[in-house]
Amino acid sequence: MIEATAFYGFSILAIASALFILFSKNLIYAAFALFFSFLGVAALYVLAGADFLAVTQIMVYVGGVLVLLIFGIMLTQKANRNEDSSAHNRVDVLIKRGAWGFVLGGGLFVFLLKIILSSDFKMAGETNNSKSTIRTIGVELMTSHLLPFEIAAVLLLVALIGAAYLAINRNPAQ
Amino acid sequence: MIPLQHYLIVAAALFSIGFAIAVTKRHFIGMLLGIELMLNAVNINLIAFSQYDPEKLGGQLFALFVIVVAAAEVTVALAIILRVYGHYKTVDPDQVSDLQK
């Protein structure tokens, strides 16, 4: 009962925050709504028995990605001092583009809903959500998933160097 | 125990909303917000299926790698957006249509 209440509550939190991002005109408000959406998704991870993934989600997305996105929003502002304060971070949505977005998004949702409701999954394994998943994830990462783990490490290094190069070297022509 | 279909429906709703955000926003970072939301929806699917596999946890490991790739993608995308903003002085994807100014 408590589990169902928490599940539906956090689902509504995540979806309502996502809808707020969709309809918000102010990008800073959208970024803060994304924070609540990430928190709701992390709570869904906990309810699905993935405790380590929930903490990783909060640390990586809320602690890293969202701060980066907010800095990106603030660094790409136009400095128009004479306008009113509510006009900053304003994102205009063309009518045609908005119509296409709603048609494509709604159509995709109806399509996925039809597939999910018509599917019939036969689950083979037993569900045991009582114990922590950290030991299993650590052992699997160091044994059978060692190559993807190393590739992910190299990818992070490449992304770090590439992002630093792109952001620092502002004008390579000079 | 929450039925599996409910996780999938929530994930489908988040994915569709993220797709609509990525299509409708006329701002590079707004599009990036939508892509992040879509990646999170995919992770919900992977983790919901992974709770029926408690010995191997393949779905959770895949979700972990998705998070790593999403973090790398966001850093590089933001660096490119800053370069584009420095060159074109705009963040509207409709106005960045020519390669050489």
mmCIF file of C-alpha atoms in Angstrom:
data_model
loop_
_atom_site.group_PDB
_atom_site.id
_atom_site.type_symbol
_atom_site.label_atom_id
_atom_site.label_comp_id
_atom_site.label_asym_id
_atom_site.label_seq_id
_atom_site.Cartn_x
_atom_site.Cartn_y
_atom_site.Cartn_z
ATOM 1 C CA MET A 1 0.000 0.000 0.000
ATOM 2 C CA ILE A 2 2.752 2.435 0.990
ATOM 3 C CA GLU A 3 4.797 1.170 -1.954
ATOM 4 C CA ALA A 4 1.961 1.844 -4.395
ATOM 5 C CA THR A 5 1.378 5.322 -2.939
ATOM 6 C CA ALA A 6 5.075 6.167 -3.217
ATOM 7 C CA PHE A 7 5.255 4.800 -6.763
ATOM 8 C CA TYR A 8 2.292 6.776 -8.059
ATOM 9 C CA GLY A 9 3.289 9.903 -6.146
ATOM 10 C CA PHE A 10 6.818 9.961 -7.522
ATOM 11 C CA SER A 11 5.571 9.028 -11.006
ATOM 12 C CA ILE A 12 3.204 11.997 -10.935
ATOM 13 C CA LEU A 13 6.052 14.209 -9.664
ATOM 14 C CA ALA A 14 8.339 13.137 -12.520
ATOM 15 C CA ILE A 15 5.693 13.457 -15.247
ATOM 16 C CA ALA A 16 4.310 16.773 -13.942
ATOM 17 C CA SER A 17 7.828 18.239 -13.815
ATOM 18 C CA ALA A 18 8.459 17.020 -17.365
ATOM 19 C CA LEU A 19 5.220 18.640 -18.536
ATOM 20 C CA PHE A 20 6.264 21.863 -16.791
ATOM 21 C CA ILE A 21 9.520 21.790 -18.773
ATOM 22 C CA LEU A 22 7.518 21.300 -21.954
ATOM 23 C CA PHE A 23 5.191 24.264 -21.338
ATOM 24 C CA SER A 24 7.613 26.581 -19.544
ATOM 25 C CA LYS A 25 8.861 29.631 -21.380
ATOM 26 C CA ASN A 26 11.685 30.299 -18.945
ATOM 27 C CA LEU A 27 14.660 27.996 -19.347
ATOM 28 C CA ILE A 28 15.978 28.461 -15.788
ATOM 29 C CA TYR A 29 12.601 27.328 -14.417
ATOM 30 C CA ALA A 30 12.743 24.371 -16.827
ATOM 31 C CA ALA A 31 16.171 23.387 -15.481
ATOM 32 C CA PHE A 32 14.875 23.459 -11.907
ATOM 33 C CA ALA A 33 11.832 21.416 -12.942
ATOM 34 C CA LEU A 34 14.269 18.891 -14.448
ATOM 35 C CA PHE A 35 15.769 18.619 -10.934
ATOM 36 C CA PHE A 36 12.409 17.417 -9.568
ATOM 37 C CA SER A 37 11.973 15.107 -12.515
ATOM 38 C CA PHE A 38 15.371 13.502 -11.830
ATOM 39 C CA LEU A 39 14.458 13.120 -8.154
ATOM 40 C CA GLY A 40 11.216 11.350 -9.100
ATOM 41 C CA VAL A 41 13.083 9.017 -11.448
ATOM 42 C CA ALA A 42 15.617 8.246 -8.696
ATOM 43 C CA ALA A 43 12.744 7.321 -6.364
ATOM 44 C CA LEU A 44 11.388 4.982 -9.050
ATOM 45 C CA TYR A 45 14.841 3.346 -9.177
ATOM 46 C CA VAL A 46 14.657 2.737 -5.412
ATOM 47 C CA LEU A 47 11.178 1.210 -5.748
ATOM 48 C CA ALA A 48 12.514 -1.098 -8.485
ATOM 49 C CA GLY A 49 15.237 -2.325 -6.132
ATOM 50 C CA ALA A 50 18.151 -0.393 -7.623
ATOM 51 C CA ASP A 51 19.575 1.461 -4.640
ATOM 52 C CA PHE A 52 23.065 2.042 -6.074
ATOM 53 C CA LEU A 53 21.650 3.345 -9.344
ATOM 54 C CA ALA A 54 19.399 5.807 -7.468
ATOM 55 C CA VAL A 55 22.342 7.298 -5.579
ATOM 56 C CA THR A 56 24.358 7.404 -8.807
ATOM 57 C CA GLN A 57 21.467 9.159 -10.529
ATOM 58 C CA ILE A 58 21.286 11.839 -7.857
ATOM 59 C CA MET A 59 25.058 12.349 -7.740
ATOM 60 C CA VAL A 60 25.681 12.419 -11.488
ATOM 61 C CA TYR A 61 22.560 14.174 -12.755
ATOM 62 C CA VAL A 62 21.688 16.565 -9.944
ATOM 63 C CA GLY A 63 25.260 17.146 -8.816
ATOM 64 C CA GLY A 64 26.933 17.311 -12.196
ATOM 65 C CA VAL A 65 24.749 17.512 -15.262
ATOM 66 C CA LEU A 66 22.168 19.945 -13.912
ATOM 67 C CA VAL A 67 24.776 22.377 -12.539
ATOM 68 C CA LEU A 68 26.514 22.220 -15.923
ATOM 69 C CA LEU A 69 23.237 22.900 -17.750
ATOM 70 C CA ILE A 70 22.413 25.886 -15.533
ATOM 71 C CA PHE A 71 25.898 27.314 -16.128
ATOM 72 C CA GLY A 72 25.351 26.777 -19.854
ATOM 73 C CA ILE A 73 22.045 28.658 -19.714
ATOM 74 C CA MET A 74 23.635 31.534 -17.826
ATOM 75 C CA LEU A 75 26.652 31.726 -20.158
ATOM 76 C CA THR A 76 24.493 31.952 -23.280
ATOM 77 C CA GLN A 77 22.418 34.910 -22.146
ATOM 78 C CA LYS A 78 22.093 38.015 -24.234
ATOM 79 C CA ALA A 79 22.895 41.051 -22.111
ATOM 80 C CA ASN A 80 19.840 43.230 -22.694
ATOM 81 C CA ARG A 81 19.779 45.533 -19.716
ATOM 82 C CA ASN A 82 16.784 47.609 -20.749
ATOM 83 C CA GLU A 83 14.279 44.775 -20.964
ATOM 84 C CA ASP A 84 12.188 43.646 -18.021
ATOM 85 C CA SER A 85 13.562 40.849 -15.887
ATOM 86 C CA SER A 86 10.936 38.309 -16.906
ATOM 87 C CA ALA A 87 12.088 38.472 -20.525
ATOM 88 C CA HIS A 88 15.400 36.744 -19.756
ATOM 89 C CA ASN A 89 15.836 33.070 -20.710
ATOM 90 C CA ARG A 90 12.692 33.390 -22.762
ATOM 91 C CA VAL A 91 12.306 30.584 -25.289
ATOM 92 C CA ASP A 92 9.851 31.212 -28.073
ATOM 93 C CA VAL A 93 8.006 28.257 -29.516
ATOM 94 C CA LEU A 94 6.779 28.582 -33.084
ATOM 95 C CA ILE A 95 3.192 27.499 -33.603
ATOM 96 C CA LYS A 96 4.142 25.112 -36.383
ATOM 97 C CA ARG A 97 6.985 23.614 -34.377
ATOM 98 C CA GLY A 98 4.763 23.265 -31.302
ATOM 99 C CA ALA A 99 2.075 21.498 -33.322
ATOM 100 C CA TRP A 100 4.653 19.109 -34.769
ATOM 101 C CA GLY A 101 6.038 18.445 -31.291
ATOM 102 C CA PHE A 102 2.639 17.641 -29.828
ATOM 103 C CA VAL A 103 1.645 15.468 -32.771
ATOM 104 C CA LEU A 104 4.905 13.512 -32.743
ATOM 105 C CA GLY A 105 5.092 13.217 -28.944
ATOM 106 C CA GLY A 106 1.443 12.265 -28.540
ATOM 107 C CA GLY A 107 1.610 9.814 -31.407
ATOM 108 C CA LEU A 108 4.723 8.200 -29.972
ATOM 109 C CA PHE A 109 3.061 7.894 -26.551
ATOM 110 C CA VAL A 110 -0.090 6.300 -27.994
ATOM 111 C CA PHE A 111 2.052 3.907 -30.046
ATOM 112 C CA LEU A 112 4.160 2.870 -27.026
ATOM 113 C CA LEU A 113 1.054 2.563 -24.826
ATOM 114 C CA LYS A 114 -0.596 0.273 -27.374
ATOM 115 C CA ILE A 115 2.506 -1.956 -27.480
ATOM 116 C CA ILE A 116 2.872 -2.061 -23.680
ATOM 117 C CA LEU A 117 -0.788 -2.867 -23.053
ATOM 118 C CA SER A 118 -0.802 -5.599 -25.699
ATOM 119 C CA SER A 119 2.441 -7.172 -24.471
ATOM 120 C CA ASP A 120 2.478 -10.241 -22.261
ATOM 121 C CA PHE A 121 5.792 -10.679 -20.464
ATOM 122 C CA LYS A 122 6.636 -14.074 -19.000
ATOM 123 C CA MET A 123 9.087 -13.445 -16.183
ATOM 124 C CA ALA A 124 11.441 -16.346 -15.499
ATOM 125 C CA GLY A 125 13.557 -15.226 -12.546
ATOM 126 C CA GLU A 126 12.341 -14.655 -9.020
ATOM 127 C CA THR A 127 12.269 -11.133 -7.636
ATOM 128 C CA ASN A 128 14.293 -10.555 -4.523
ATOM 129 C CA ASN A 129 14.547 -6.853 -3.733
ATOM 130 C CA SER A 130 15.531 -7.206 -0.122
ATOM 131 C CA LYS A 131 19.310 -7.275 -0.429
ATOM 132 C CA SER A 132 21.590 -4.534 -1.674
ATOM 133 C CA THR A 133 22.736 -4.581 -5.276
ATOM 134 C CA ILE A 134 26.149 -2.986 -4.677
ATOM 135 C CA ARG A 135 28.025 -6.291 -4.240
ATOM 136 C CA THR A 136 26.510 -7.785 -7.400
ATOM 137 C CA ILE A 137 27.227 -4.663 -9.462
ATOM 138 C CA GLY A 138 30.822 -4.499 -8.240
ATOM 139 C CA VAL A 139 31.514 -8.182 -8.925
ATOM 140 C CA GLU A 140 29.879 -8.049 -12.366
ATOM 141 C CA LEU A 141 31.748 -4.869 -13.333
ATOM 142 C CA MET A 142 35.096 -6.407 -12.401
ATOM 143 C CA THR A 143 34.502 -9.801 -14.027
ATOM 144 C CA SER A 144 32.172 -10.137 -17.000
ATOM 145 C CA HIS A 145 31.774 -6.427 -17.815
ATOM 146 C CA LEU A 146 35.430 -5.438 -17.509
ATOM 147 C CA LEU A 147 35.865 -4.387 -21.152
ATOM 148 C CA PRO A 148 32.825 -2.027 -21.226
ATOM 149 C CA PHE A 149 34.026 -0.632 -17.895
ATOM 150 C CA GLU A 150 37.441 0.217 -19.333
ATOM 151 C CA ILE A 151 35.892 1.620 -22.505
ATOM 152 C CA ALA A 152 33.649 3.848 -20.373
ATOM 153 C CA ALA A 153 36.748 5.093 -18.534
ATOM 154 C CA VAL A 154 38.472 5.945 -21.831
ATOM 155 C CA LEU A 155 35.268 7.622 -23.076
ATOM 156 C CA LEU A 156 35.127 9.835 -19.982
ATOM 157 C CA LEU A 157 38.789 10.810 -20.454
ATOM 158 C CA VAL A 158 38.209 11.644 -24.122
ATOM 159 C CA ALA A 159 35.085 13.665 -23.263
ATOM 160 C CA LEU A 160 37.013 15.562 -20.559
ATOM 161 C CA ILE A 161 39.891 16.473 -22.876
ATOM 162 C CA GLY A 162 37.600 17.264 -25.809
ATOM 163 C CA ALA A 163 35.253 19.464 -23.778
ATOM 164 C CA ALA A 164 38.159 21.348 -22.210
ATOM 165 C CA TYR A 165 39.776 21.880 -25.626
ATOM 166 C CA LEU A 166 36.526 23.064 -27.205
ATOM 167 C CA ALA A 167 35.655 25.397 -24.340
ATOM 168 C CA ILE A 168 39.098 26.945 -23.767
ATOM 169 C CA ASN A 169 40.385 27.438 -27.302
ATOM 170 C CA ARG A 170 37.786 29.997 -28.271
ATOM 171 C CA ASN A 171 39.275 31.113 -31.570
ATOM 172 C CA PRO A 172 41.590 28.635 -33.280
ATOM 173 C CA ALA A 173 42.141 30.944 -36.279
ATOM 174 C CA GLN A 174 44.336 33.310 -34.282
ATOM 175 C CA MET B 1 4.945 -5.264 -5.848
ATOM 176 C CA ILE B 2 4.244 -2.749 -8.598
ATOM 177 C CA PRO B 3 3.315 -4.400 -11.924
ATOM 178 C CA LEU B 4 5.934 -4.121 -14.639
ATOM 179 C CA GLN B 5 3.535 -2.456 -17.055
ATOM 180 C CA HIS B 6 3.182 0.578 -14.786
ATOM 181 C CA TYR B 7 6.917 1.232 -14.891
ATOM 182 C CA LEU B 8 6.816 0.900 -18.675
ATOM 183 C CA ILE B 9 3.895 3.334 -19.002
ATOM 184 C CA VAL B 10 5.621 5.950 -16.825
ATOM 185 C CA ALA B 11 8.792 5.513 -18.883
ATOM 186 C CA ALA B 12 6.839 5.820 -22.148
ATOM 187 C CA ALA B 13 5.197 9.051 -20.916
ATOM 188 C CA LEU B 14 8.562 10.529 -19.896
ATOM 189 C CA PHE B 15 10.117 9.494 -23.215
ATOM 190 C CA SER B 16 7.304 11.082 -25.228
ATOM 191 C CA ILE B 17 7.459 14.314 -23.212
ATOM 192 C CA GLY B 18 11.233 14.426 -23.639
ATOM 193 C CA PHE B 19 10.833 13.921 -27.377
ATOM 194 C CA ALA B 20 8.260 16.730 -27.567
ATOM 195 C CA ILE B 21 10.627 19.012 -25.589
ATOM 196 C CA ALA B 22 13.524 18.212 -27.928
ATOM 197 C CA VAL B 23 11.335 19.015 -30.959
ATOM 198 C CA THR B 24 9.584 22.165 -29.716
ATOM 199 C CA LYS B 25 12.267 24.111 -27.826
ATOM 200 C CA ARG B 26 14.026 26.766 -29.862
ATOM 201 C CA HIS B 27 17.096 26.738 -27.653
ATOM 202 C CA PHE B 28 20.040 24.325 -27.792
ATOM 203 C CA ILE B 29 20.061 23.749 -24.042
ATOM 204 C CA GLY B 30 16.295 23.215 -24.025
ATOM 205 C CA MET B 31 16.778 20.460 -26.579
ATOM 206 C CA LEU B 32 19.500 19.021 -24.337
ATOM 207 C CA LEU B 33 17.022 18.943 -21.405
ATOM 208 C CA GLY B 34 14.649 16.858 -23.526
ATOM 209 C CA ILE B 35 17.398 14.424 -24.515
ATOM 210 C CA GLU B 36 18.373 13.967 -20.855
ATOM 211 C CA LEU B 37 14.744 13.193 -20.019
ATOM 212 C CA MET B 38 14.594 10.594 -22.803
ATOM 213 C CA LEU B 39 17.759 8.883 -21.510
ATOM 214 C CA ASN B 40 16.236 8.745 -18.017
ATOM 215 C CA ALA B 41 13.062 7.149 -19.377
ATOM 216 C CA VAL B 42 15.130 4.434 -21.070
ATOM 217 C CA ASN B 43 16.937 3.814 -17.782
ATOM 218 C CA ILE B 44 13.595 3.297 -16.008
ATOM 219 C CA ASN B 45 12.761 0.566 -18.530
ATOM 220 C CA LEU B 46 16.122 -1.161 -18.063
ATOM 221 C CA ILE B 47 15.879 -1.074 -14.269
ATOM 222 C CA ALA B 48 12.256 -2.230 -14.210
ATOM 223 C CA PHE B 49 13.211 -5.306 -16.215
ATOM 224 C CA SER B 50 16.352 -5.802 -14.146
ATOM 225 C CA GLN B 51 14.372 -6.448 -10.952
ATOM 226 C CA TYR B 52 13.442 -9.851 -12.384
ATOM 227 C CA ASP B 53 17.126 -10.704 -12.780
ATOM 228 C CA PRO B 54 18.650 -10.353 -9.307
ATOM 229 C CA GLU B 55 21.691 -12.594 -9.919
ATOM 230 C CA LYS B 56 23.216 -10.916 -12.971
ATOM 231 C CA LEU B 57 21.621 -7.423 -12.908
ATOM 232 C CA GLY B 58 22.265 -6.897 -16.607
ATOM 233 C CA GLY B 59 19.747 -4.077 -16.889
ATOM 234 C CA GLN B 60 21.221 -2.109 -14.005
ATOM 235 C CA LEU B 61 24.723 -2.449 -15.436
ATOM 236 C CA PHE B 62 23.465 -1.244 -18.821
ATOM 237 C CA ALA B 63 21.755 1.710 -17.094
ATOM 238 C CA LEU B 64 25.055 2.536 -15.379
ATOM 239 C CA PHE B 65 26.810 2.719 -18.748
ATOM 240 C CA VAL B 66 23.954 4.827 -20.132
ATOM 241 C CA ILE B 67 24.505 7.313 -17.280
ATOM 242 C CA VAL B 68 28.246 7.447 -18.076
ATOM 243 C CA VAL B 69 27.585 8.089 -21.765
ATOM 244 C CA ALA B 70 24.948 10.736 -20.939
ATOM 245 C CA ALA B 71 27.417 12.604 -18.712
ATOM 246 C CA ALA B 72 30.065 12.566 -21.443
ATOM 247 C CA GLU B 73 27.493 13.682 -24.028
ATOM 248 C CA VAL B 74 26.341 16.630 -21.929
ATOM 249 C CA THR B 75 29.865 17.956 -21.358
ATOM 250 C CA VAL B 76 30.814 17.809 -25.034
ATOM 251 C CA ALA B 77 27.439 19.216 -26.139
ATOM 252 C CA LEU B 78 27.744 22.178 -23.760
ATOM 253 C CA ALA B 79 31.270 22.930 -24.986
ATOM 254 C CA ILE B 80 30.025 22.860 -28.599
ATOM 255 C CA ILE B 81 27.030 25.072 -27.674
ATOM 256 C CA LEU B 82 29.387 27.625 -26.103
ATOM 257 C CA ARG B 83 31.526 27.632 -29.263
ATOM 258 C CA VAL B 84 28.438 28.051 -31.477
ATOM 259 C CA TYR B 85 27.175 30.860 -29.244
ATOM 260 C CA GLY B 86 30.551 32.588 -29.417
ATOM 261 C CA HIS B 87 30.538 32.386 -33.202
ATOM 262 C CA TYR B 88 26.898 33.076 -34.117
ATOM 263 C CA LYS B 89 25.754 35.019 -30.995
ATOM 264 C CA THR B 90 22.541 32.996 -30.924
ATOM 265 C CA VAL B 91 21.272 29.756 -29.406
ATOM 266 C CA ASP B 92 18.357 29.312 -31.781
ATOM 267 C CA PRO B 93 18.890 26.182 -33.902
ATOM 268 C CA ASP B 94 16.835 27.682 -36.741
ATOM 269 C CA GLN B 95 19.254 30.589 -37.132
ATOM 270 C CA VAL B 96 22.366 28.427 -37.183
ATOM 271 C CA SER B 97 21.867 27.180 -40.704
ATOM 272 C CA ASP B 98 25.089 28.113 -42.498
ATOM 273 C CA LEU B 99 28.441 26.463 -41.938
ATOM 274 C CA GLN B 100 30.658 29.400 -42.855
ATOM 275 C CA LYS B 101 29.707 32.952 -42.187
#
